[in-house]
């Protein structure tokens, strides 16, 4: 199994641009989580899905953030428009029997 | 609400020695799971070890073992024969057994430094 796949691994963009982060969970896992990690705030849960349905998006910081899971094998996290304070590492994790398996993360830098 | 506390922001240990990382949690539930995750400089989060609250026996994975004290709500991680590759951030996490969505409650992490 290839594990959780995230793309891109690094993203550098200018303030105001739209950013789309992608995640492919492990096949057969029915829960998917998006996290953000910064030095200041540590690891924050943004949103999670169960069977492709968003369950809790209370961690999404603002309306500029949106996430979708159109099918069991793909999810996106979109930031529009991006701001410098969105710079962070964004992780996707998938889960089946209670253990979350993380992707390698996307390091986002907004200048 | 459940909380997870890691009181040691940073720990250091000499290579080949043993180190223990602390984690305490607060919950009123009896059915739950506890985890230790490792995040090396490559930043990939890796599951190290898992403990079910109903199990009295402490979990062990090679050089990694836990000391699970349910009454004290303590879940420490012991790393024996420390190696340079063990240098990482270590996160303790809690999951309710009642949560079918498998959401984790995370500690703030402990940075482990290995001295050669």
JSON list of C-alpha atoms in Angstrom, two decimals:
[
{"chain": "A", "resi": 1, "resn": "UNK", "atom": "CA", "xyz": [0.00, 0.00, 0.00]},
{"chain": "A", "resi": 2, "resn": "UNK", "atom": "CA", "xyz": [1.36, 3.44, -0.93]},
{"chain": "A", "resi": 3, "resn": "UNK", "atom": "CA", "xyz": [-0.01, 5.06, 2.19]},
{"chain": "A", "resi": 4, "resn": "UNK", "atom": "CA", "xyz": [-1.73, 8.43, 2.24]},
{"chain": "A", "resi": 5, "resn": "UNK", "atom": "CA", "xyz": [-0.66, 10.53, -0.72]},
{"chain": "A", "resi": 6, "resn": "UNK", "atom": "CA", "xyz": [-0.61, 14.30, -0.67]},
{"chain": "A", "resi": 7, "resn": "UNK", "atom": "CA", "xyz": [0.20, 16.75, -3.42]},
{"chain": "A", "resi": 8, "resn": "UNK", "atom": "CA", "xyz": [1.92, 19.02, -3.88]},
{"chain": "A", "resi": 9, "resn": "UNK", "atom": "CA", "xyz": [4.64, 18.47, -1.27]},
{"chain": "A", "resi": 10, "resn": "UNK", "atom": "CA", "xyz": [5.60, 22.13, -1.40]},
{"chain": "A", "resi": 11, "resn": "UNK", "atom": "CA", "xyz": [3.59, 25.11, -2.57]},
{"chain": "A", "resi": 12, "resn": "UNK", "atom": "CA", "xyz": [4.76, 28.70, -2.74]},
{"chain": "A", "resi": 13, "resn": "UNK", "atom": "CA", "xyz": [2.19, 31.25, -3.78]},
{"chain": "A", "resi": 14, "resn": "UNK", "atom": "CA", "xyz": [1.47, 34.92, -3.57]},
{"chain": "A", "resi": 15, "resn": "UNK", "atom": "CA", "xyz": [-1.09, 36.45, -1.30]},
{"chain": "A", "resi": 16, "resn": "UNK", "atom": "CA", "xyz": [-4.52, 36.51, -2.89]},
{"chain": "A", "resi": 17, "resn": "UNK", "atom": "CA", "xyz": [-4.00, 33.43, -5.02]},
{"chain": "A", "resi": 18, "resn": "UNK", "atom": "CA", "xyz": [-6.11, 30.31, -4.78]},
{"chain": "A", "resi": 19, "resn": "UNK", "atom": "CA", "xyz": [-4.40, 27.24, -3.35]},
{"chain": "A", "resi": 20, "resn": "UNK", "atom": "CA", "xyz": [-5.66, 23.67, -3.68]},
{"chain": "A", "resi": 21, "resn": "UNK", "atom": "CA", "xyz": [-4.16, 20.85, -1.65]},
{"chain": "A", "resi": 22, "resn": "UNK", "atom": "CA", "xyz": [-4.92, 17.27, -2.58]},
{"chain": "A", "resi": 23, "resn": "UNK", "atom": "CA", "xyz": [-5.14, 14.03, -0.66]},
{"chain": "A", "resi": 24, "resn": "UNK", "atom": "CA", "xyz": [-5.61, 10.41, -1.60]},
{"chain": "A", "resi": 25, "resn": "UNK", "atom": "CA", "xyz": [-6.42, 8.29, 1.46]},
{"chain": "A", "resi": 26, "resn": "UNK", "atom": "CA", "xyz": [-5.48, 4.68, 1.97]},
{"chain": "A", "resi": 27, "resn": "UNK", "atom": "CA", "xyz": [-7.86, 2.43, 0.08]},
{"chain": "A", "resi": 28, "resn": "UNK", "atom": "CA", "xyz": [-10.61, 1.10, 2.33]},
{"chain": "A", "resi": 29, "resn": "UNK", "atom": "CA", "xyz": [-10.26, 3.80, 4.98]},
{"chain": "A", "resi": 30, "resn": "UNK", "atom": "CA", "xyz": [-13.57, 5.54, 5.57]},
{"chain": "A", "resi": 31, "resn": "UNK", "atom": "CA", "xyz": [-12.49, 8.52, 7.66]},
{"chain": "A", "resi": 32, "resn": "UNK", "atom": "CA", "xyz": [-10.33, 11.39, 6.46]},
{"chain": "A", "resi": 33, "resn": "UNK", "atom": "CA", "xyz": [-8.88, 14.28, 8.43]},
{"chain": "A", "resi": 34, "resn": "UNK", "atom": "CA", "xyz": [-7.26, 17.57, 7.43]},
{"chain": "A", "resi": 35, "resn": "UNK", "atom": "CA", "xyz": [-4.82, 19.13, 9.90]},
{"chain": "A", "resi": 36, "resn": "UNK", "atom": "CA", "xyz": [-2.73, 22.28, 9.93]},
{"chain": "A", "resi": 37, "resn": "UNK", "atom": "CA", "xyz": [0.56, 22.48, 11.83]},
{"chain": "A", "resi": 38, "resn": "UNK", "atom": "CA", "xyz": [2.40, 25.67, 12.78]},
{"chain": "A", "resi": 39, "resn": "UNK", "atom": "CA", "xyz": [5.04, 26.47, 15.35]},
{"chain": "A", "resi": 40, "resn": "UNK", "atom": "CA", "xyz": [2.69, 28.86, 17.11]},
{"chain": "A", "resi": 41, "resn": "UNK", "atom": "CA", "xyz": [-0.44, 26.72, 17.35]},
{"chain": "A", "resi": 42, "resn": "UNK", "atom": "CA", "xyz": [0.85, 23.20, 16.93]},
{"chain": "A", "resi": 43, "resn": "UNK", "atom": "CA", "xyz": [-1.36, 20.60, 15.27]},
{"chain": "A", "resi": 44, "resn": "UNK", "atom": "CA", "xyz": [-4.92, 21.77, 14.59]},
{"chain": "A", "resi": 45, "resn": "UNK", "atom": "CA", "xyz": [-7.77, 19.69, 13.22]},
{"chain": "A", "resi": 46, "resn": "UNK", "atom": "CA", "xyz": [-9.47, 21.61, 10.44]},
{"chain": "A", "resi": 47, "resn": "UNK", "atom": "CA", "xyz": [-12.17, 19.24, 9.23]},
{"chain": "A", "resi": 48, "resn": "UNK", "atom": "CA", "xyz": [-12.93, 15.55, 9.02]},
{"chain": "A", "resi": 49, "resn": "UNK", "atom": "CA", "xyz": [-15.05, 13.33, 6.83]},
{"chain": "A", "resi": 50, "resn": "UNK", "atom": "CA", "xyz": [-16.69, 9.98, 7.45]},
{"chain": "A", "resi": 51, "resn": "UNK", "atom": "CA", "xyz": [-17.77, 8.03, 4.38]},
{"chain": "A", "resi": 52, "resn": "UNK", "atom": "CA", "xyz": [-17.14, 11.16, 2.26]},
{"chain": "A", "resi": 53, "resn": "UNK", "atom": "CA", "xyz": [-19.49, 13.28, 4.39]},
{"chain": "A", "resi": 54, "resn": "UNK", "atom": "CA", "xyz": [-18.10, 16.27, 6.32]},
{"chain": "A", "resi": 55, "resn": "UNK", "atom": "CA", "xyz": [-18.76, 15.61, 10.00]},
{"chain": "A", "resi": 56, "resn": "UNK", "atom": "CA", "xyz": [-17.15, 18.55, 11.77]},
{"chain": "A", "resi": 57, "resn": "UNK", "atom": "CA", "xyz": [-15.68, 21.64, 10.12]},
{"chain": "A", "resi": 58, "resn": "UNK", "atom": "CA", "xyz": [-15.54, 23.76, 13.26]},
{"chain": "A", "resi": 59, "resn": "UNK", "atom": "CA", "xyz": [-11.77, 23.86, 12.99]},
{"chain": "A", "resi": 60, "resn": "UNK", "atom": "CA", "xyz": [-11.81, 25.59, 9.62]},
{"chain": "A", "resi": 61, "resn": "UNK", "atom": "CA", "xyz": [-10.45, 29.03, 10.42]},
{"chain": "A", "resi": 62, "resn": "UNK", "atom": "CA", "xyz": [-12.41, 31.16, 7.98]},
{"chain": "A", "resi": 63, "resn": "UNK", "atom": "CA", "xyz": [-14.71, 31.09, 5.01]},
{"chain": "A", "resi": 64, "resn": "UNK", "atom": "CA", "xyz": [-11.62, 31.30, 2.84]},
{"chain": "A", "resi": 65, "resn": "UNK", "atom": "CA", "xyz": [-11.07, 27.63, 3.65]},
{"chain": "A", "resi": 66, "resn": "UNK", "atom": "CA", "xyz": [-13.17, 24.90, 2.09]},
{"chain": "A", "resi": 67, "resn": "UNK", "atom": "CA", "xyz": [-12.80, 21.13, 1.80]},
{"chain": "A", "resi": 68, "resn": "UNK", "atom": "CA", "xyz": [-14.47, 18.52, -0.33]},
{"chain": "A", "resi": 69, "resn": "UNK", "atom": "CA", "xyz": [-14.44, 14.77, -0.62]},
{"chain": "A", "resi": 70, "resn": "UNK", "atom": "CA", "xyz": [-16.21, 13.89, -3.86]},
{"chain": "A", "resi": 71, "resn": "UNK", "atom": "CA", "xyz": [-15.41, 10.19, -3.54]},
{"chain": "A", "resi": 72, "resn": "UNK", "atom": "CA", "xyz": [-13.73, 7.72, -1.23]},
{"chain": "A", "resi": 73, "resn": "UNK", "atom": "CA", "xyz": [-10.33, 8.11, -2.86]},
{"chain": "A", "resi": 74, "resn": "UNK", "atom": "CA", "xyz": [-9.89, 11.87, -3.12]},
{"chain": "A", "resi": 75, "resn": "UNK", "atom": "CA", "xyz": [-10.19, 15.01, -1.04]},
{"chain": "A", "resi": 76, "resn": "UNK", "atom": "CA", "xyz": [-9.21, 18.64, -1.53]},
{"chain": "A", "resi": 77, "resn": "UNK", "atom": "CA", "xyz": [-8.57, 21.54, 0.79]},
{"chain": "A", "resi": 78, "resn": "UNK", "atom": "CA", "xyz": [-8.89, 24.90, -0.89]},
{"chain": "A", "resi": 79, "resn": "UNK", "atom": "CA", "xyz": [-7.84, 28.32, 0.34]},
{"chain": "A", "resi": 80, "resn": "UNK", "atom": "CA", "xyz": [-9.21, 31.27, -1.60]},
{"chain": "A", "resi": 81, "resn": "UNK", "atom": "CA", "xyz": [-7.83, 33.89, -1.33]},
{"chain": "A", "resi": 82, "resn": "UNK", "atom": "CA", "xyz": [-4.65, 32.84, 0.47]},
{"chain": "A", "resi": 83, "resn": "UNK", "atom": "CA", "xyz": [-2.93, 35.04, 3.05]},
{"chain": "A", "resi": 84, "resn": "UNK", "atom": "CA", "xyz": [0.59, 34.95, 4.56]},
{"chain": "A", "resi": 85, "resn": "UNK", "atom": "CA", "xyz": [-0.81, 33.70, 7.88]},
{"chain": "A", "resi": 86, "resn": "UNK", "atom": "CA", "xyz": [-1.99, 30.56, 6.09]},
{"chain": "A", "resi": 87, "resn": "UNK", "atom": "CA", "xyz": [1.64, 29.48, 5.75]},
{"chain": "A", "resi": 88, "resn": "UNK", "atom": "CA", "xyz": [1.90, 26.12, 7.48]},
{"chain": "A", "resi": 89, "resn": "UNK", "atom": "CA", "xyz": [2.24, 22.40, 6.90]},
{"chain": "A", "resi": 90, "resn": "UNK", "atom": "CA", "xyz": [-1.08, 20.82, 5.99]},
{"chain": "A", "resi": 91, "resn": "UNK", "atom": "CA", "xyz": [-1.56, 17.13, 6.72]},
{"chain": "A", "resi": 92, "resn": "UNK", "atom": "CA", "xyz": [-4.14, 14.70, 5.54]},
{"chain": "A", "resi": 93, "resn": "UNK", "atom": "CA", "xyz": [-4.76, 11.50, 7.52]},
{"chain": "A", "resi": 94, "resn": "UNK", "atom": "CA", "xyz": [-7.00, 8.55, 6.89]},
{"chain": "A", "resi": 95, "resn": "UNK", "atom": "CA", "xyz": [-8.37, 6.05, 9.34]},
{"chain": "A", "resi": 96, "resn": "UNK", "atom": "CA", "xyz": [-10.23, 2.77, 9.38]},
{"chain": "A", "resi": 97, "resn": "UNK", "atom": "CA", "xyz": [-10.00, 0.92, 12.67]},
{"chain": "A", "resi": 98, "resn": "UNK", "atom": "CA", "xyz": [-9.12, 3.85, 14.88]},
{"chain": "A", "resi": 99, "resn": "UNK", "atom": "CA", "xyz": [-5.51, 4.40, 13.89]},
{"chain": "A", "resi": 100, "resn": "UNK", "atom": "CA", "xyz": [-4.86, 7.52, 11.85]},
{"chain": "A", "resi": 101, "resn": "UNK", "atom": "CA", "xyz": [-2.25, 7.25, 9.12]},
{"chain": "A", "resi": 102, "resn": "UNK", "atom": "CA", "xyz": [-0.76, 10.49, 7.94]},
{"chain": "A", "resi": 103, "resn": "UNK", "atom": "CA", "xyz": [0.41, 11.70, 4.58]},
{"chain": "A", "resi": 104, "resn": "UNK", "atom": "CA", "xyz": [3.76, 13.42, 4.19]},
{"chain": "A", "resi": 105, "resn": "UNK", "atom": "CA", "xyz": [2.17, 16.86, 4.36]},
{"chain": "A", "resi": 106, "resn": "UNK", "atom": "CA", "xyz": [2.15, 19.91, 2.11]},
{"chain": "A", "resi": 107, "resn": "UNK", "atom": "CA", "xyz": [4.33, 22.81, 3.13]},
{"chain": "A", "resi": 108, "resn": "UNK", "atom": "CA", "xyz": [2.50, 25.96, 2.08]},
{"chain": "A", "resi": 109, "resn": "UNK", "atom": "CA", "xyz": [4.25, 29.31, 1.93]},
{"chain": "A", "resi": 110, "resn": "UNK", "atom": "CA", "xyz": [2.20, 32.38, 1.11]},
{"chain": "A", "resi": 111, "resn": "UNK", "atom": "CA", "xyz": [4.28, 35.47, 0.37]},
{"chain": "B", "resi": 1, "resn": "UNK", "atom": "CA", "xyz": [-14.08, 17.47, 27.47]},
{"chain": "B", "resi": 2, "resn": "UNK", "atom": "CA", "xyz": [-11.01, 15.33, 27.21]},
{"chain": "B", "resi": 3, "resn": "UNK", "atom": "CA", "xyz": [-7.56, 16.89, 27.37]},
{"chain": "B", "resi": 4, "resn": "UNK", "atom": "CA", "xyz": [-4.04, 15.60, 26.81]},
{"chain": "B", "resi": 5, "resn": "UNK", "atom": "CA", "xyz": [-1.02, 17.19, 28.48]},
{"chain": "B", "resi": 6, "resn": "UNK", "atom": "CA", "xyz": [2.63, 16.73, 27.67]},
{"chain": "B", "resi": 7, "resn": "UNK", "atom": "CA", "xyz": [4.52, 18.69, 30.29]},
{"chain": "B", "resi": 8, "resn": "UNK", "atom": "CA", "xyz": [7.99, 18.32, 28.78]},
{"chain": "B", "resi": 9, "resn": "UNK", "atom": "CA", "xyz": [8.50, 20.63, 25.78]},
{"chain": "B", "resi": 10, "resn": "UNK", "atom": "CA", "xyz": [11.96, 19.16, 25.25]},
{"chain": "B", "resi": 11, "resn": "UNK", "atom": "CA", "xyz": [13.99, 16.19, 26.45]},
{"chain": "B", "resi": 12, "resn": "UNK", "atom": "CA", "xyz": [17.50, 15.06, 25.69]},
{"chain": "B", "resi": 13, "resn": "UNK", "atom": "CA", "xyz": [19.20, 11.71, 26.14]},
{"chain": "B", "resi": 14, "resn": "UNK", "atom": "CA", "xyz": [22.56, 10.21, 25.43]},
{"chain": "B", "resi": 15, "resn": "UNK", "atom": "CA", "xyz": [22.65, 7.71, 22.58]},
{"chain": "B", "resi": 16, "resn": "UNK", "atom": "CA", "xyz": [22.11, 4.12, 23.78]},
{"chain": "B", "resi": 17, "resn": "UNK", "atom": "CA", "xyz": [20.46, 5.24, 27.03]},
{"chain": "B", "resi": 18, "resn": "UNK", "atom": "CA", "xyz": [16.83, 5.09, 28.06]},
{"chain": "B", "resi": 19, "resn": "UNK", "atom": "CA", "xyz": [14.43, 8.03, 28.11]},
{"chain": "B", "resi": 20, "resn": "UNK", "atom": "CA", "xyz": [10.83, 8.39, 29.28]},
{"chain": "B", "resi": 21, "resn": "UNK", "atom": "CA", "xyz": [8.40, 10.91, 27.84]},
{"chain": "B", "resi": 22, "resn": "UNK", "atom": "CA", "xyz": [5.42, 11.89, 29.96]},
{"chain": "B", "resi": 23, "resn": "UNK", "atom": "CA", "xyz": [1.78, 12.22, 29.00]},
{"chain": "B", "resi": 24, "resn": "UNK", "atom": "CA", "xyz": [-1.28, 12.71, 31.18]},
{"chain": "B", "resi": 25, "resn": "UNK", "atom": "CA", "xyz": [-4.87, 12.93, 30.11]},
{"chain": "B", "resi": 26, "resn": "UNK", "atom": "CA", "xyz": [-8.20, 13.82, 31.56]},
{"chain": "B", "resi": 27, "resn": "UNK", "atom": "CA", "xyz": [-11.38, 11.91, 30.80]},
{"chain": "B", "resi": 28, "resn": "UNK", "atom": "CA", "xyz": [-14.47, 10.60, 32.50]},
{"chain": "B", "resi": 29, "resn": "UNK", "atom": "CA", "xyz": [-14.80, 7.76, 30.03]},
{"chain": "B", "resi": 30, "resn": "UNK", "atom": "CA", "xyz": [-13.75, 4.18, 30.65]},
{"chain": "B", "resi": 31, "resn": "UNK", "atom": "CA", "xyz": [-13.46, 3.11, 27.03]},
{"chain": "B", "resi": 32, "resn": "UNK", "atom": "CA", "xyz": [-10.70, 4.87, 25.13]},
{"chain": "B", "resi": 33, "resn": "UNK", "atom": "CA", "xyz": [-7.46, 4.47, 23.25]},
{"chain": "B", "resi": 34, "resn": "UNK", "atom": "CA", "xyz": [-4.10, 6.15, 23.63]},
{"chain": "B", "resi": 35, "resn": "UNK", "atom": "CA", "xyz": [-1.41, 6.65, 21.04]},
{"chain": "B", "resi": 36, "resn": "UNK", "atom": "CA", "xyz": [2.13, 7.88, 20.65]},
{"chain": "B", "resi": 37, "resn": "UNK", "atom": "CA", "xyz": [3.09, 9.41, 17.32]},
{"chain": "B", "resi": 38, "resn": "UNK", "atom": "CA", "xyz": [6.58, 10.35, 16.19]},
{"chain": "B", "resi": 39, "resn": "UNK", "atom": "CA", "xyz": [7.33, 13.26, 13.86]},
{"chain": "B", "resi": 40, "resn": "UNK", "atom": "CA", "xyz": [10.95, 13.29, 12.67]},
{"chain": "B", "resi": 41, "resn": "UNK", "atom": "CA", "xyz": [12.49, 16.25, 10.82]},
{"chain": "B", "resi": 42, "resn": "UNK", "atom": "CA", "xyz": [11.04, 14.85, 7.61]},
{"chain": "B", "resi": 43, "resn": "UNK", "atom": "CA", "xyz": [7.73, 15.87, 9.29]},
{"chain": "B", "resi": 44, "resn": "UNK", "atom": "CA", "xyz": [5.91, 12.61, 8.46]},
{"chain": "B", "resi": 45, "resn": "UNK", "atom": "CA", "xyz": [3.72, 11.63, 11.41]},
{"chain": "B", "resi": 46, "resn": "UNK", "atom": "CA", "xyz": [4.32, 7.99, 12.27]},
{"chain": "B", "resi": 47, "resn": "UNK", "atom": "CA", "xyz": [2.31, 5.88, 14.69]},
{"chain": "B", "resi": 48, "resn": "UNK", "atom": "CA", "xyz": [4.68, 4.43, 17.28]},
{"chain": "B", "resi": 49, "resn": "UNK", "atom": "CA", "xyz": [2.46, 2.57, 19.70]},
{"chain": "B", "resi": 50, "resn": "UNK", "atom": "CA", "xyz": [-1.17, 2.15, 20.70]},
{"chain": "B", "resi": 51, "resn": "UNK", "atom": "CA", "xyz": [-2.81, 1.19, 24.02]},
{"chain": "B", "resi": 52, "resn": "UNK", "atom": "CA", "xyz": [-6.38, 0.14, 24.62]},
{"chain": "B", "resi": 53, "resn": "UNK", "atom": "CA", "xyz": [-7.68, 1.31, 27.99]},
{"chain": "B", "resi": 54, "resn": "UNK", "atom": "CA", "xyz": [-9.33, -2.04, 28.74]},
{"chain": "B", "resi": 55, "resn": "UNK", "atom": "CA", "xyz": [-5.99, -3.83, 28.48]},
{"chain": "B", "resi": 56, "resn": "UNK", "atom": "CA", "xyz": [-3.97, -4.00, 31.66]},
{"chain": "B", "resi": 57, "resn": "UNK", "atom": "CA", "xyz": [-0.82, -5.12, 29.90]},
{"chain": "B", "resi": 58, "resn": "UNK", "atom": "CA", "xyz": [1.43, -2.32, 28.72]},
{"chain": "B", "resi": 59, "resn": "UNK", "atom": "CA", "xyz": [1.94, -2.16, 24.95]},
{"chain": "B", "resi": 60, "resn": "UNK", "atom": "CA", "xyz": [5.42, -2.80, 23.57]},
{"chain": "B", "resi": 61, "resn": "UNK", "atom": "CA", "xyz": [6.91, -2.32, 20.12]},
{"chain": "B", "resi": 62, "resn": "UNK", "atom": "CA", "xyz": [10.56, -3.31, 19.97]},
{"chain": "B", "resi": 63, "resn": "UNK", "atom": "CA", "xyz": [12.51, -0.60, 21.85]},
{"chain": "B", "resi": 64, "resn": "UNK", "atom": "CA", "xyz": [9.34, 1.38, 22.58]},
{"chain": "B", "resi": 65, "resn": "UNK", "atom": "CA", "xyz": [7.11, 0.60, 25.51]},
{"chain": "B", "resi": 66, "resn": "UNK", "atom": "CA", "xyz": [4.48, 2.42, 27.52]},
{"chain": "B", "resi": 67, "resn": "UNK", "atom": "CA", "xyz": [3.71, 2.68, 31.20]},
{"chain": "B", "resi": 68, "resn": "UNK", "atom": "CA", "xyz": [-0.07, 2.94, 31.29]},
{"chain": "B", "resi": 69, "resn": "UNK", "atom": "CA", "xyz": [-1.42, 3.93, 34.69]},
{"chain": "B", "resi": 70, "resn": "UNK", "atom": "CA", "xyz": [-5.19, 4.11, 34.22]},
{"chain": "B", "resi": 71, "resn": "UNK", "atom": "CA", "xyz": [-6.06, 5.32, 37.70]},
{"chain": "B", "resi": 72, "resn": "UNK", "atom": "CA", "xyz": [-3.48, 8.08, 37.51]},
{"chain": "B", "resi": 73, "resn": "UNK", "atom": "CA", "xyz": [-4.44, 8.84, 33.88]},
{"chain": "B", "resi": 74, "resn": "UNK", "atom": "CA", "xyz": [-0.83, 8.63, 32.85]},
{"chain": "B", "resi": 75, "resn": "UNK", "atom": "CA", "xyz": [0.58, 7.22, 29.62]},
{"chain": "B", "resi": 76, "resn": "UNK", "atom": "CA", "xyz": [4.36, 7.58, 29.40]},
{"chain": "B", "resi": 77, "resn": "UNK", "atom": "CA", "xyz": [6.56, 6.36, 26.56]},
{"chain": "B", "resi": 78, "resn": "UNK", "atom": "CA", "xyz": [9.86, 4.66, 27.28]},
{"chain": "B", "resi": 79, "resn": "UNK", "atom": "CA", "xyz": [12.49, 4.45, 24.58]},
{"chain": "B", "resi": 80, "resn": "UNK", "atom": "CA", "xyz": [15.27, 2.00, 25.33]},
{"chain": "B", "resi": 81, "resn": "UNK", "atom": "CA", "xyz": [18.71, 1.99, 23.71]},
{"chain": "B", "resi": 82, "resn": "UNK", "atom": "CA", "xyz": [18.08, 5.40, 22.15]},
{"chain": "B", "resi": 83, "resn": "UNK", "atom": "CA", "xyz": [19.32, 5.84, 18.60]},
{"chain": "B", "resi": 84, "resn": "UNK", "atom": "CA", "xyz": [20.05, 8.93, 16.56]},
{"chain": "B", "resi": 85, "resn": "UNK", "atom": "CA", "xyz": [17.05, 8.12, 14.40]},
{"chain": "B", "resi": 86, "resn": "UNK", "atom": "CA", "xyz": [14.78, 8.50, 17.40]},
{"chain": "B", "resi": 87, "resn": "UNK", "atom": "CA", "xyz": [15.30, 12.26, 17.36]},
{"chain": "B", "resi": 88, "resn": "UNK", "atom": "CA", "xyz": [11.87, 13.73, 16.66]},
{"chain": "B", "resi": 89, "resn": "UNK", "atom": "CA", "xyz": [8.80, 15.39, 18.09]},
{"chain": "B", "resi": 90, "resn": "UNK", "atom": "CA", "xyz": [6.65, 12.91, 19.99]},
{"chain": "B", "resi": 91, "resn": "UNK", "atom": "CA", "xyz": [2.93, 13.47, 20.34]},
{"chain": "B", "resi": 92, "resn": "UNK", "atom": "CA", "xyz": [0.58, 11.74, 22.71]},
{"chain": "B", "resi": 93, "resn": "UNK", "atom": "CA", "xyz": [-3.05, 11.38, 21.56]},
{"chain": "B", "resi": 94, "resn": "UNK", "atom": "CA", "xyz": [-6.37, 10.20, 22.99]},
{"chain": "B", "resi": 95, "resn": "UNK", "atom": "CA", "xyz": [-9.38, 8.76, 21.25]},
{"chain": "B", "resi": 96, "resn": "UNK", "atom": "CA", "xyz": [-12.74, 8.08, 22.83]},
{"chain": "B", "resi": 97, "resn": "UNK", "atom": "CA", "xyz": [-14.08, 4.58, 22.39]},
{"chain": "B", "resi": 98, "resn": "UNK", "atom": "CA", "xyz": [-17.48, 6.15, 21.84]},
{"chain": "B", "resi": 99, "resn": "UNK", "atom": "CA", "xyz": [-16.36, 8.24, 18.89]},
{"chain": "B", "resi": 100, "resn": "UNK", "atom": "CA", "xyz": [-17.15, 6.39, 15.71]},
{"chain": "B", "resi": 101, "resn": "UNK", "atom": "CA", "xyz": [-15.42, 9.15, 13.76]},
{"chain": "B", "resi": 102, "resn": "UNK", "atom": "CA", "xyz": [-12.05, 8.30, 15.34]},
{"chain": "B", "resi": 103, "resn": "UNK", "atom": "CA", "xyz": [-11.19, 11.91, 16.17]},
{"chain": "B", "resi": 104, "resn": "UNK", "atom": "CA", "xyz": [-7.95, 12.31, 18.16]},
{"chain": "B", "resi": 105, "resn": "UNK", "atom": "CA", "xyz": [-7.22, 14.73, 20.98]},
{"chain": "B", "resi": 106, "resn": "UNK", "atom": "CA", "xyz": [-3.57, 15.75, 20.78]},
{"chain": "B", "resi": 107, "resn": "UNK", "atom": "CA", "xyz": [-0.93, 16.81, 23.27]},
{"chain": "B", "resi": 108, "resn": "UNK", "atom": "CA", "xyz": [1.41, 19.69, 22.45]},
{"chain": "B", "resi": 109, "resn": "UNK", "atom": "CA", "xyz": [4.36, 17.41, 21.80]},
{"chain": "B", "resi": 110, "resn": "UNK", "atom": "CA", "xyz": [7.82, 16.77, 23.26]},
{"chain": "B", "resi": 111, "resn": "UNK", "atom": "CA", "xyz": [10.95, 17.38, 21.25]},
{"chain": "B", "resi": 112, "resn": "UNK", "atom": "CA", "xyz": [13.45, 14.56, 21.83]},
{"chain": "B", "resi": 113, "resn": "UNK", "atom": "CA", "xyz": [17.12, 15.28, 21.24]},
{"chain": "B", "resi": 114, "resn": "UNK", "atom": "CA", "xyz": [19.62, 12.42, 21.00]},
{"chain": "B", "resi": 115, "resn": "UNK", "atom": "CA", "xyz": [23.19, 13.28, 21.95]},
{"chain": "B", "resi": 116, "resn": "UNK", "atom": "CA", "xyz": [25.82, 11.20, 20.14]}
]
